[in-house]
Tab-separated table of C-alpha atoms in Angstrom:
chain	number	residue	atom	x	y	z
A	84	UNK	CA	0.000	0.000	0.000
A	85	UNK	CA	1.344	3.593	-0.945
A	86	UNK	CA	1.696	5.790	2.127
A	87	UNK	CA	0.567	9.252	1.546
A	88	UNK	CA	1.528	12.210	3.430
A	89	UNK	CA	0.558	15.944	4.013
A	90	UNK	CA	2.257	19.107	4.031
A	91	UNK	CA	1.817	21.612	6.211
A	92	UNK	CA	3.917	25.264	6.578
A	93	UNK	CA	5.239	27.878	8.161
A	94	UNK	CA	6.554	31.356	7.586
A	95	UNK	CA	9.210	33.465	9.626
A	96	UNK	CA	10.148	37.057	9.591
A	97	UNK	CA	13.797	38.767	10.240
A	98	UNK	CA	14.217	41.687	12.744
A	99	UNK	CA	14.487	43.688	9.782
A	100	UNK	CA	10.656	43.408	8.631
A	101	UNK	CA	9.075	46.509	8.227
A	102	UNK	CA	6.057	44.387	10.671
A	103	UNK	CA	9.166	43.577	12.873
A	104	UNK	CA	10.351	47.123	13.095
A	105	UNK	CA	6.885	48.436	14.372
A	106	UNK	CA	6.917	45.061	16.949
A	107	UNK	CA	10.042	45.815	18.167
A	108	UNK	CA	9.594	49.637	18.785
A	109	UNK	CA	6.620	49.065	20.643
A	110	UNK	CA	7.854	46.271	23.323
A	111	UNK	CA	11.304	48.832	23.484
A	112	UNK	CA	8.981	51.626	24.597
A	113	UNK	CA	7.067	49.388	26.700
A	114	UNK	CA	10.162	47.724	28.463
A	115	UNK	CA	11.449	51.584	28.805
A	116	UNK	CA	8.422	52.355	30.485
A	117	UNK	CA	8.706	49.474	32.990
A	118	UNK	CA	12.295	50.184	33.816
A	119	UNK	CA	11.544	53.528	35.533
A	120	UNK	CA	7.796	52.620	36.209
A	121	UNK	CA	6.755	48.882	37.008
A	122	UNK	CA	3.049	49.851	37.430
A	123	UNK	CA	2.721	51.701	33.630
A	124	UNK	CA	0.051	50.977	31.376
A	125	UNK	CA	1.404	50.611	28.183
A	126	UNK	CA	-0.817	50.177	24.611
A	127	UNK	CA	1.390	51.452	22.291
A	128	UNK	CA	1.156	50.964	18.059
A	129	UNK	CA	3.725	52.334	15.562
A	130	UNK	CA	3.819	52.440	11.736
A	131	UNK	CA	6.684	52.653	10.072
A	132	UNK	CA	7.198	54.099	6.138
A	133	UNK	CA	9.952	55.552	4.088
A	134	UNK	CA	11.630	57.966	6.301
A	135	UNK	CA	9.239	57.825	9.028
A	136	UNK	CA	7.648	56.532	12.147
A	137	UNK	CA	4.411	57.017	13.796
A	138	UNK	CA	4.080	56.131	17.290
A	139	UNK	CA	-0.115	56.486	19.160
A	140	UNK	CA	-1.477	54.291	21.604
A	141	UNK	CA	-2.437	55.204	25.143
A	142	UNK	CA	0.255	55.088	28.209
A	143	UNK	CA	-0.342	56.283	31.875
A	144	UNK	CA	2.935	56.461	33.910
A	145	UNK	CA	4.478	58.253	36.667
A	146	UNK	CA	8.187	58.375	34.416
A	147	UNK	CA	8.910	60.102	31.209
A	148	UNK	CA	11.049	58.709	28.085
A	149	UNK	CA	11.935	60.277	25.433
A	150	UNK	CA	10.405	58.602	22.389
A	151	UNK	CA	12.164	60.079	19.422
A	152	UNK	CA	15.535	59.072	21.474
A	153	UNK	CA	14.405	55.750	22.084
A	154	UNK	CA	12.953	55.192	18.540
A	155	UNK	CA	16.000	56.402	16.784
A	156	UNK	CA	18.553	53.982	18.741
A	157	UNK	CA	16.114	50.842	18.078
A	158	UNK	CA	16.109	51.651	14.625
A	159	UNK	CA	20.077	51.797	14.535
A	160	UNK	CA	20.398	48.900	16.374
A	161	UNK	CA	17.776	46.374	13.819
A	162	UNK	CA	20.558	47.488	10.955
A	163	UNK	CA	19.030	50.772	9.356
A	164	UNK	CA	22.105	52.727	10.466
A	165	UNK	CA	23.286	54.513	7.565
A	166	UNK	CA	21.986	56.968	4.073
A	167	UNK	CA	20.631	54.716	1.385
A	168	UNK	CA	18.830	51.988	3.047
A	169	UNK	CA	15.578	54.625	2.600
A	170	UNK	CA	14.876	54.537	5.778
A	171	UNK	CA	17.604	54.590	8.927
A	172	UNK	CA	17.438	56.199	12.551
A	173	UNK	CA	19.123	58.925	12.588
A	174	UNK	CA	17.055	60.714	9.620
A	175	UNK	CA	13.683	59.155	10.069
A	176	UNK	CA	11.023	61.642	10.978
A	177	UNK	CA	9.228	60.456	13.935
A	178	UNK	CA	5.633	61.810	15.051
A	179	UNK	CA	4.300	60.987	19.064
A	180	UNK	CA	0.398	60.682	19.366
A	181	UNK	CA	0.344	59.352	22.732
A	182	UNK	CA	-2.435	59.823	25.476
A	183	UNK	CA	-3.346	58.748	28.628
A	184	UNK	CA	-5.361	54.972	29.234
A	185	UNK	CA	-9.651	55.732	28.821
A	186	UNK	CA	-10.549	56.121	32.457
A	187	UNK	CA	-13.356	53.530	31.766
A	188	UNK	CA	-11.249	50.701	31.303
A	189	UNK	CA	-9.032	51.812	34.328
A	190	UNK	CA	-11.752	51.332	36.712
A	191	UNK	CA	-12.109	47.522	35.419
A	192	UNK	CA	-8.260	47.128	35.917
A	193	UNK	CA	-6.552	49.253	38.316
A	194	UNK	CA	-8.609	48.138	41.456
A	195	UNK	CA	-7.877	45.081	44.173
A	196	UNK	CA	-9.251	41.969	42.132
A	197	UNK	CA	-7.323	43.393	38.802
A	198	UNK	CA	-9.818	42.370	35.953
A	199	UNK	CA	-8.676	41.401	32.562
A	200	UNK	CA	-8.133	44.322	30.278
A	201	UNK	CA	-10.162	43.633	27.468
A	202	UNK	CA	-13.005	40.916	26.586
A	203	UNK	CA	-11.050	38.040	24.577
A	204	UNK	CA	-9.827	34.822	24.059
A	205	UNK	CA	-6.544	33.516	23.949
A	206	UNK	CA	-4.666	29.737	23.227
A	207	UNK	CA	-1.496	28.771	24.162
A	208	UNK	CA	0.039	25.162	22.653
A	209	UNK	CA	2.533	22.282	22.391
A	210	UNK	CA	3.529	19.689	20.347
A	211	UNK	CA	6.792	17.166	20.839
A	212	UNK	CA	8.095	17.580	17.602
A	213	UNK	CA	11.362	19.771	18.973
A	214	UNK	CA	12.991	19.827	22.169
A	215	UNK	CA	10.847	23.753	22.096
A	216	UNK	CA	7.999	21.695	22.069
A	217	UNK	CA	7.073	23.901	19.087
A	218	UNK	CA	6.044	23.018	16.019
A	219	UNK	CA	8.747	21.849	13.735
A	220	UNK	CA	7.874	24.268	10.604
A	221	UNK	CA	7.816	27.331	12.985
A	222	UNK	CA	10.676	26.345	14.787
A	223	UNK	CA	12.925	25.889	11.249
A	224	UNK	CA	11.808	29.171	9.622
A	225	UNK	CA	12.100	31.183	12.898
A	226	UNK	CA	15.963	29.537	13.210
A	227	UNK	CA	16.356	30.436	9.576
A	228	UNK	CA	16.038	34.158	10.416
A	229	UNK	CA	17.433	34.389	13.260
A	230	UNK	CA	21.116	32.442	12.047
A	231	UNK	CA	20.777	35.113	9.022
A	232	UNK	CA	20.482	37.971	11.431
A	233	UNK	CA	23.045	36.771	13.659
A	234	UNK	CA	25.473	36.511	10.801
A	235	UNK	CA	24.425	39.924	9.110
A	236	UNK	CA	25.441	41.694	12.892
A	237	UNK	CA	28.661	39.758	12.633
A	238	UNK	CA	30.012	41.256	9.486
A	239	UNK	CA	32.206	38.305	8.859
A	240	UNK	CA	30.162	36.541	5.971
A	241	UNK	CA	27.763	37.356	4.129
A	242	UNK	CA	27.955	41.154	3.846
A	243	UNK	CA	26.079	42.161	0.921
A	244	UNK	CA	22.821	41.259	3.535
A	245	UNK	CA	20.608	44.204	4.200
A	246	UNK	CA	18.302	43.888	7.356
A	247	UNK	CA	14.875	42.615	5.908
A	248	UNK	CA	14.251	38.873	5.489
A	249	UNK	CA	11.913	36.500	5.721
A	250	UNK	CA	11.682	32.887	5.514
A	251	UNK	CA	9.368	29.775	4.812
A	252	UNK	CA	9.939	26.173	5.595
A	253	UNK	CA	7.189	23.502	4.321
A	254	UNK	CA	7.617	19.831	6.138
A	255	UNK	CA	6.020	16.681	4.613
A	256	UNK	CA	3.981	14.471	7.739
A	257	UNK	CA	3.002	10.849	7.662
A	258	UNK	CA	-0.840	11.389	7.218
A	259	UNK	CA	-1.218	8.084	9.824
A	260	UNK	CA	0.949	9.123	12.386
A	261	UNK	CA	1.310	12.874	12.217
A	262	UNK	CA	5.379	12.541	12.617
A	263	UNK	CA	7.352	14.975	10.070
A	264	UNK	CA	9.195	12.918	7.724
A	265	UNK	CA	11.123	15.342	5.850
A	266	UNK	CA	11.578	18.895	5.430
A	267	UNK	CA	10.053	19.463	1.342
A	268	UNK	CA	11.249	22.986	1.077
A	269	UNK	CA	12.126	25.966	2.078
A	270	UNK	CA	12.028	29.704	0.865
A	271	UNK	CA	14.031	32.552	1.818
A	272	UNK	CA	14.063	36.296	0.660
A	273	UNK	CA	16.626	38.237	1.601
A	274	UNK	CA	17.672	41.850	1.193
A	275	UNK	CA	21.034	42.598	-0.075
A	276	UNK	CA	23.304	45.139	-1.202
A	277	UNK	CA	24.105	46.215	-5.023
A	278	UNK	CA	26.898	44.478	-5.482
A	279	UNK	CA	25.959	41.688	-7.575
A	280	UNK	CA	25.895	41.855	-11.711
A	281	UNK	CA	23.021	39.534	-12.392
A	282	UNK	CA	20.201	37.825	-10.558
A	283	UNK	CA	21.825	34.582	-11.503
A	284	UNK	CA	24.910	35.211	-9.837
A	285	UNK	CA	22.943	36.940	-6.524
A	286	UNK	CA	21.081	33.388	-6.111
A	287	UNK	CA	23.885	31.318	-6.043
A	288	UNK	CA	26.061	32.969	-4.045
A	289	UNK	CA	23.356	33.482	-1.315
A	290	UNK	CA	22.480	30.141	-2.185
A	291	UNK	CA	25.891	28.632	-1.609
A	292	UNK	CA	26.146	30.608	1.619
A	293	UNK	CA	23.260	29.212	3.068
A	294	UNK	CA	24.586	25.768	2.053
A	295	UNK	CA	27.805	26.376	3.552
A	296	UNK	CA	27.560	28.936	6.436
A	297	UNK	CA	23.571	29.241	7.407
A	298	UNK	CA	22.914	25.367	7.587
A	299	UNK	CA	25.792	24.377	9.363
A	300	UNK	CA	25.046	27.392	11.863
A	301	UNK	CA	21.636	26.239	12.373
A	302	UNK	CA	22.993	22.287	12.936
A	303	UNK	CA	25.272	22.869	15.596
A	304	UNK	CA	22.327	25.100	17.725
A	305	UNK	CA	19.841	21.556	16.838
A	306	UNK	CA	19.369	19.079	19.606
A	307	UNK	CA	17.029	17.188	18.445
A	308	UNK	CA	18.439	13.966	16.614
A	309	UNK	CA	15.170	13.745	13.846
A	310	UNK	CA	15.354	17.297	12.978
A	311	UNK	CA	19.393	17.636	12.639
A	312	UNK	CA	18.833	14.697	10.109
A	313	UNK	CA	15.693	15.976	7.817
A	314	UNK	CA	17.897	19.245	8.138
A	315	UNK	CA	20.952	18.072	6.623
A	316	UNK	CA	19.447	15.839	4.035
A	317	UNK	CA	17.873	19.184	2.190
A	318	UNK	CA	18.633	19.381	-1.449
A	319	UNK	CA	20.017	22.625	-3.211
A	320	UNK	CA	17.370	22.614	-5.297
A	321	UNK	CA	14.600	22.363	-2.810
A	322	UNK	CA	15.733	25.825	-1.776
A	323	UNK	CA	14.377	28.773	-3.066
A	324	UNK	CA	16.274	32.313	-3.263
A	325	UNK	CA	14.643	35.618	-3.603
A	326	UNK	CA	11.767	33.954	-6.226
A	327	UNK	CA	11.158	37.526	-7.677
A	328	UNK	CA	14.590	38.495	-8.442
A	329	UNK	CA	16.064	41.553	-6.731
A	330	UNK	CA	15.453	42.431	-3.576
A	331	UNK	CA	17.397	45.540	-2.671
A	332	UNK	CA	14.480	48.143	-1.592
A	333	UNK	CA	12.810	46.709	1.702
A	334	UNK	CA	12.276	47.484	5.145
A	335	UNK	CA	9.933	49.917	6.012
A	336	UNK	CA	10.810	51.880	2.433
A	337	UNK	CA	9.595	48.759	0.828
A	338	UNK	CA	6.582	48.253	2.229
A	339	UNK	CA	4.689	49.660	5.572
A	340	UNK	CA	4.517	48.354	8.771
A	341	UNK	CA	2.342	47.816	11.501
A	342	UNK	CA	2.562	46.338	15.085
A	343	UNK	CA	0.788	43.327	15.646
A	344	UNK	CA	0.472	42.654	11.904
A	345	UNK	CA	2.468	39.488	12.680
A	346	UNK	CA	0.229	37.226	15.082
A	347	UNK	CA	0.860	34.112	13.443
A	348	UNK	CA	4.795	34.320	13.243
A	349	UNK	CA	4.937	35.047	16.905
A	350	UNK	CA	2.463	32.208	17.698
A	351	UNK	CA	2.640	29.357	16.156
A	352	UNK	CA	2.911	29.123	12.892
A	353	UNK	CA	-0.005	28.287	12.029
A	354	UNK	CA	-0.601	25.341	14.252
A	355	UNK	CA	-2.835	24.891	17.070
A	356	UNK	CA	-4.923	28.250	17.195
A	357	UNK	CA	-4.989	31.911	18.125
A	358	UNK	CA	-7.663	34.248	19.423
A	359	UNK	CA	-6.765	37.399	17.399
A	360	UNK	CA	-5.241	39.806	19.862
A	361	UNK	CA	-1.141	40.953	19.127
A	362	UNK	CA	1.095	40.977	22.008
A	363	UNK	CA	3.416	43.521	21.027
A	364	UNK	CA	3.236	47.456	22.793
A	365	UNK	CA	0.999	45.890	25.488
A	366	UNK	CA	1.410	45.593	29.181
A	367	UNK	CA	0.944	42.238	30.699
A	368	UNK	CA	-2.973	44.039	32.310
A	369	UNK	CA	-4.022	42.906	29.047
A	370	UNK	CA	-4.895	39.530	28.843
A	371	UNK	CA	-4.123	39.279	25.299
A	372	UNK	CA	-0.566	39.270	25.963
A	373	UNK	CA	-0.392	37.841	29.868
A	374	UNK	CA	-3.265	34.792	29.250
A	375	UNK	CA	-1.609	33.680	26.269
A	376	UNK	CA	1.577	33.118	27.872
A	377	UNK	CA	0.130	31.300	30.691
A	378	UNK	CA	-1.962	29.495	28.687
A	379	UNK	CA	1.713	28.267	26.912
A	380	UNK	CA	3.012	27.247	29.823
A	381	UNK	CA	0.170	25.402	30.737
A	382	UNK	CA	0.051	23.285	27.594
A	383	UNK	CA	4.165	22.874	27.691
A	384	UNK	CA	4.378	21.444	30.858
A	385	UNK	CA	1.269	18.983	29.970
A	386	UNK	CA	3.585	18.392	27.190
A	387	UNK	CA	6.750	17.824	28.731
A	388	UNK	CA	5.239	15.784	31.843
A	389	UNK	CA	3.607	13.227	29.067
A	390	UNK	CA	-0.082	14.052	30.050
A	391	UNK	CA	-0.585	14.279	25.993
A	392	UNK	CA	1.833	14.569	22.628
A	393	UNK	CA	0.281	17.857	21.832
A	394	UNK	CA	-2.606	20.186	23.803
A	395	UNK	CA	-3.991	23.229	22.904
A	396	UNK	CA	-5.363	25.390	25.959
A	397	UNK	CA	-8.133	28.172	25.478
A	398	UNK	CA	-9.058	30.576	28.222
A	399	UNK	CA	-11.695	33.652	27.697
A	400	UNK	CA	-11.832	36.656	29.877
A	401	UNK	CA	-14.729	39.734	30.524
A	402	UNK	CA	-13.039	42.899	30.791
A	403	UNK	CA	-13.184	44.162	34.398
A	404	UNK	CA	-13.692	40.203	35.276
A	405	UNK	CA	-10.267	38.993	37.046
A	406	UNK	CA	-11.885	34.884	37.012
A	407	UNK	CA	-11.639	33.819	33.883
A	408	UNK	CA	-14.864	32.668	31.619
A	409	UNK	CA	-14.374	29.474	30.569
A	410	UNK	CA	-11.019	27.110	29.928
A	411	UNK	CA	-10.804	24.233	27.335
A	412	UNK	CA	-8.153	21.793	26.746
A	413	UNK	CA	-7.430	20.227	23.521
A	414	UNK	CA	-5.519	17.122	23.225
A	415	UNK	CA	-6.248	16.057	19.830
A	416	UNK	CA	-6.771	12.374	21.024
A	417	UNK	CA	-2.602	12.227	22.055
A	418	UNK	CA	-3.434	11.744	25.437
A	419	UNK	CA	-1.852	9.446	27.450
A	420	UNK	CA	-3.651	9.545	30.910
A	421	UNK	CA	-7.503	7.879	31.151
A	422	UNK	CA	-9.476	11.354	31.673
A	423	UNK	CA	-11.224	12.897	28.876
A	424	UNK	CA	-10.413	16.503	27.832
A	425	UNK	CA	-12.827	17.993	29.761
A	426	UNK	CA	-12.050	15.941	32.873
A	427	UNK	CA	-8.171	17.206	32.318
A	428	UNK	CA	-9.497	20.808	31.698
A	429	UNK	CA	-10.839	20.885	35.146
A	430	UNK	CA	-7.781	19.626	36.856
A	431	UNK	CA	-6.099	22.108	35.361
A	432	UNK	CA	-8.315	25.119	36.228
A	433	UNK	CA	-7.667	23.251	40.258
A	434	UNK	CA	-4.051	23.840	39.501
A	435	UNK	CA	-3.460	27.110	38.079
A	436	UNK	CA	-4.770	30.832	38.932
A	437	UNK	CA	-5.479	32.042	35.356
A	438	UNK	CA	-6.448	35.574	37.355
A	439	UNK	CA	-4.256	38.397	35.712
A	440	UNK	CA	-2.923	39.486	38.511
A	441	UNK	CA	-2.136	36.138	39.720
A	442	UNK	CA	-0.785	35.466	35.951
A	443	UNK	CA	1.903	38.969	36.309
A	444	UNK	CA	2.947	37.211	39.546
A	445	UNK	CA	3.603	33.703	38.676
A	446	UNK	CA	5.337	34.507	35.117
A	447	UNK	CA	6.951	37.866	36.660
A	448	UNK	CA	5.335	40.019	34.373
A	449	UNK	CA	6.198	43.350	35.033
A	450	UNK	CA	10.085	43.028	34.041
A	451	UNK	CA	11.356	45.010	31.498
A	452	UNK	CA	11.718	41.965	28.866
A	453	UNK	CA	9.444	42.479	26.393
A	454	UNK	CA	11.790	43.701	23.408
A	455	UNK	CA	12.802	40.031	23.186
A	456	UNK	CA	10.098	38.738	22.857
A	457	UNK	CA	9.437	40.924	19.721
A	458	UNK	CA	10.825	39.179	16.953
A	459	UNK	CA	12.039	35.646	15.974
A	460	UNK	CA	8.614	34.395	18.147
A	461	UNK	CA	7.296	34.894	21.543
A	462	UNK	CA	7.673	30.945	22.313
A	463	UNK	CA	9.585	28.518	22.047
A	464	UNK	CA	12.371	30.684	23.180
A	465	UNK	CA	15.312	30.182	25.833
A	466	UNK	CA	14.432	31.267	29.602
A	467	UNK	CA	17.833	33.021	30.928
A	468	UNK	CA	18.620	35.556	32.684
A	469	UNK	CA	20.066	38.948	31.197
A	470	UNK	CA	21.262	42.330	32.307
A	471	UNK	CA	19.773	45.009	30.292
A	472	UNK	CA	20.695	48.450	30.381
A	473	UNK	CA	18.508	51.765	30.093
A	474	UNK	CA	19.193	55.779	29.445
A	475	UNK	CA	16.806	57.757	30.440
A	476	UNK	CA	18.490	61.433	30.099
A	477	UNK	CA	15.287	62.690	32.733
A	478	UNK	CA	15.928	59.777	35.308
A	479	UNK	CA	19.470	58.367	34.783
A	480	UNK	CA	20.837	55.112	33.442
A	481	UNK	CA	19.747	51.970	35.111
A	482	UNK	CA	21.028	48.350	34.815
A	483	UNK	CA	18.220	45.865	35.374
A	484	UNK	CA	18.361	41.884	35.860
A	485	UNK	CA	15.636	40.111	33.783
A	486	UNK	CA	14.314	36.632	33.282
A	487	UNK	CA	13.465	36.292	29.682
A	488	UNK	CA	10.378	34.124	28.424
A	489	UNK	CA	9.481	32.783	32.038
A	490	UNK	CA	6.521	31.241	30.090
A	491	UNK	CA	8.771	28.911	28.467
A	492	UNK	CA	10.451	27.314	31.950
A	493	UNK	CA	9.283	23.592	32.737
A	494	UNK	CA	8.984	23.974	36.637
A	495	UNK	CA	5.719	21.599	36.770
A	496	UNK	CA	6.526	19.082	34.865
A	497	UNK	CA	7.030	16.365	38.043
A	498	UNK	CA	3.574	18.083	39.848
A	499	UNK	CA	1.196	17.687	36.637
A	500	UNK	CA	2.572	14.222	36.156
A	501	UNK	CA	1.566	13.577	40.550
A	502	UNK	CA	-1.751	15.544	39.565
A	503	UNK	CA	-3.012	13.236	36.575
A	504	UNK	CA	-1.160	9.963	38.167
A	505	UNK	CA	2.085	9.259	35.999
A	506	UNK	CA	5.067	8.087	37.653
A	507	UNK	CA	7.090	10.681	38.509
């Protein structure tokens, strides 16, 4: 009998995305805010163009930052640090519309019980297909970018690379088993420099550096025994260059961006689901951001003890409402202990507090540590701990130890395996 499989895909932006740029501003304002003031409220959007950036939203804080500083050193710091790129930080116009939080959503939030911030839903997931437990065509095409950043900010190899890239890895499954099998292809367009004569000759030298430098980068960072091998087994010619041809005007002069226009890339890929709301600009009161990384951590532990092979977790919230409305697990008949999936979702709403304020304590929300987060995906990511250092010219400079992606530790992986009866 012929086996037939499925394929299923995943795309991943660099930090030079125009989408990425606009992420990444917002999260540095946010985490600039929460150096000076832990108890800001921060909802803060930005659009970038050619030769500008836009920054509105609504903040309420007892310190003051100076945006256009701020702005102008992020943008430096992505790669857009010099004349000619169309758009770079020391040139770009930048325009503040920024007002206080609506006083009517306040009196839901800042009070004893801390309600959620907004009305919404929100999913967090896990699958064992990587060590991450992330999906493995999120997890490629999010390396992909972030190996070609890392080696752009180098400025050893590859130095015709401009900032903005993205990338797109498709993975063939087993249709009876849902196990990858092998990676079918992958697609990457990436901004360089003028220097080449031809489009033939700008595809195979990227392509041979990819071959030679990015692969090899990305195999030695690999744990994971399956995915090192459908990794190195790629064929040249399942590896698509810059499909269009050139690609020397991008960033924000080749196309606008937008924070939060990027859900999917800093979720998960496509798998599992997602309730709608971006992360990026917002303080952890809002339950879009906060909920969805406890609801992560929820269904990565489950993951990690062996409760299932892959669960998807749902919670809802009212806005003013600190207990949540409802909570659903999904374990897309993986699991491994005898409870159905609503018998599990109830054990797990006796073991965790999905209250916000219970949510900012347990994951240590109120850190400055959201700039990370913004680009290369907000899971699946390493928890460490980092000094990070801020100016403010009103306040002084201040060096700040941070935990980074708390919502990716695996601290109850022995007490969910007690709580639904697995050895431990």
């Amino acid at each position: 009998m012929t086996k037939f499989g499925y394929f299923f895909t995943s795309e991943s932006v660099g930090e030079g995305h125009p989408d990425k740029v606009a992420d990444q501003l917002s999260d540095t304002l946010l985490d600039n805010f929460f150096a000076y003031d832990p108890k800001s409220r921060v909802a803060c959007e930005a659009m970038v163009t050619t030769g500008q950036f836009i920054v509105a939203g609504e903040v309420t804080s007892e310190t003051y930052i100076d945006i256009r500083d701020v702005v102008r050193e992020k943008v430096k710091s992505i790669g857009y640090d010099k004349q000619g790129l169309g758009f770079d930080g020391d040139s770009c116009g930048v325009l503040c519309a920024i007002h206080e939080q609506s006083p009517d959503i306040a009196r839901g939030v800042d009070n004893e019980e801390q309600g959620a911030g907004d009305i919404g839903i929100m999913f967090g997931y896990a699958v064992n297909e990587t060590d991450t437990y992330m999906p493995l065509t999120h997890y490629l095409s999010s390396k992909f970018v972030m190996t070609i950043d890392e080696i752009r900010h180098e400025g050893l190899y590859m130095r015709y690379l401009r900032p903005d890239s993205k990338a797109q890895v498709t993975v063939e499954y087993d249709e009876e088993t849902n196990n990858p099998i092998a990676i079918d292809s992958i697609v990457l367009c990436l901004q360089h420099d003028d220097s080449f004569d031809d489009e033939e000759e700008m595809r195979n030298r990227i392509l041979d550096d990819v071959m030679c430098l990015v692969i090899p980068r990305m195999l030695c960072s690999i744990s994971t025994e399956s995915v090192m091998t459908m990794l190195a087994a790629i064929k040249r010619e399942r590896i698509f260059v810059n499909p269009t041809g050139w690609f020397e005007i991008g960033g924000p002069t080749g196309d606008t961006g937008l924070t939060g226009r990027k859900v999917i890339v800093d979720t998960y890929g496509g798998r599992g689901a997602h309730g709608g709301g971006a992360f990026s600009g917002k303080d952890p009161s809002k339950v879009d951001r906060s909920a969805a990384y406890m609801a992560r951590f929820v269904a990565k532990n489950m993951v990690a003890a062996g409760i299932s092979d892959e669960v998807l977790v749902q919670v809802s919230y009212a806005i003013g409402k600190a207990e949540p409305m409802s909570l659903y697990v999904n374990t897309y008949g993986k699991s491994k202990v005898n409870y159905s999936d609503s018998e599990i979702a109830k054990i797990i709403s006796t073991l965790y507090d999905f209250r916000p304020s219970s949510i900012i304590k347990s994951l240590l929300l109120l850190q400055p540590m959201y700039a990370e987060t913004s680009t290369y995906g907000h899971f699946g990511r390493e928890s460490r701990t980092v000094k990070k250092s801020f100016h403010n010219k009103y306040e002084g400079d201040k060096d700040i130890n941070v935990i980074l992606f708390t919502w990716e530790r695996l601290t109850d992986v022995s007490a969910l395996r007690a709580s639904f009866g697995l050895e431990t």
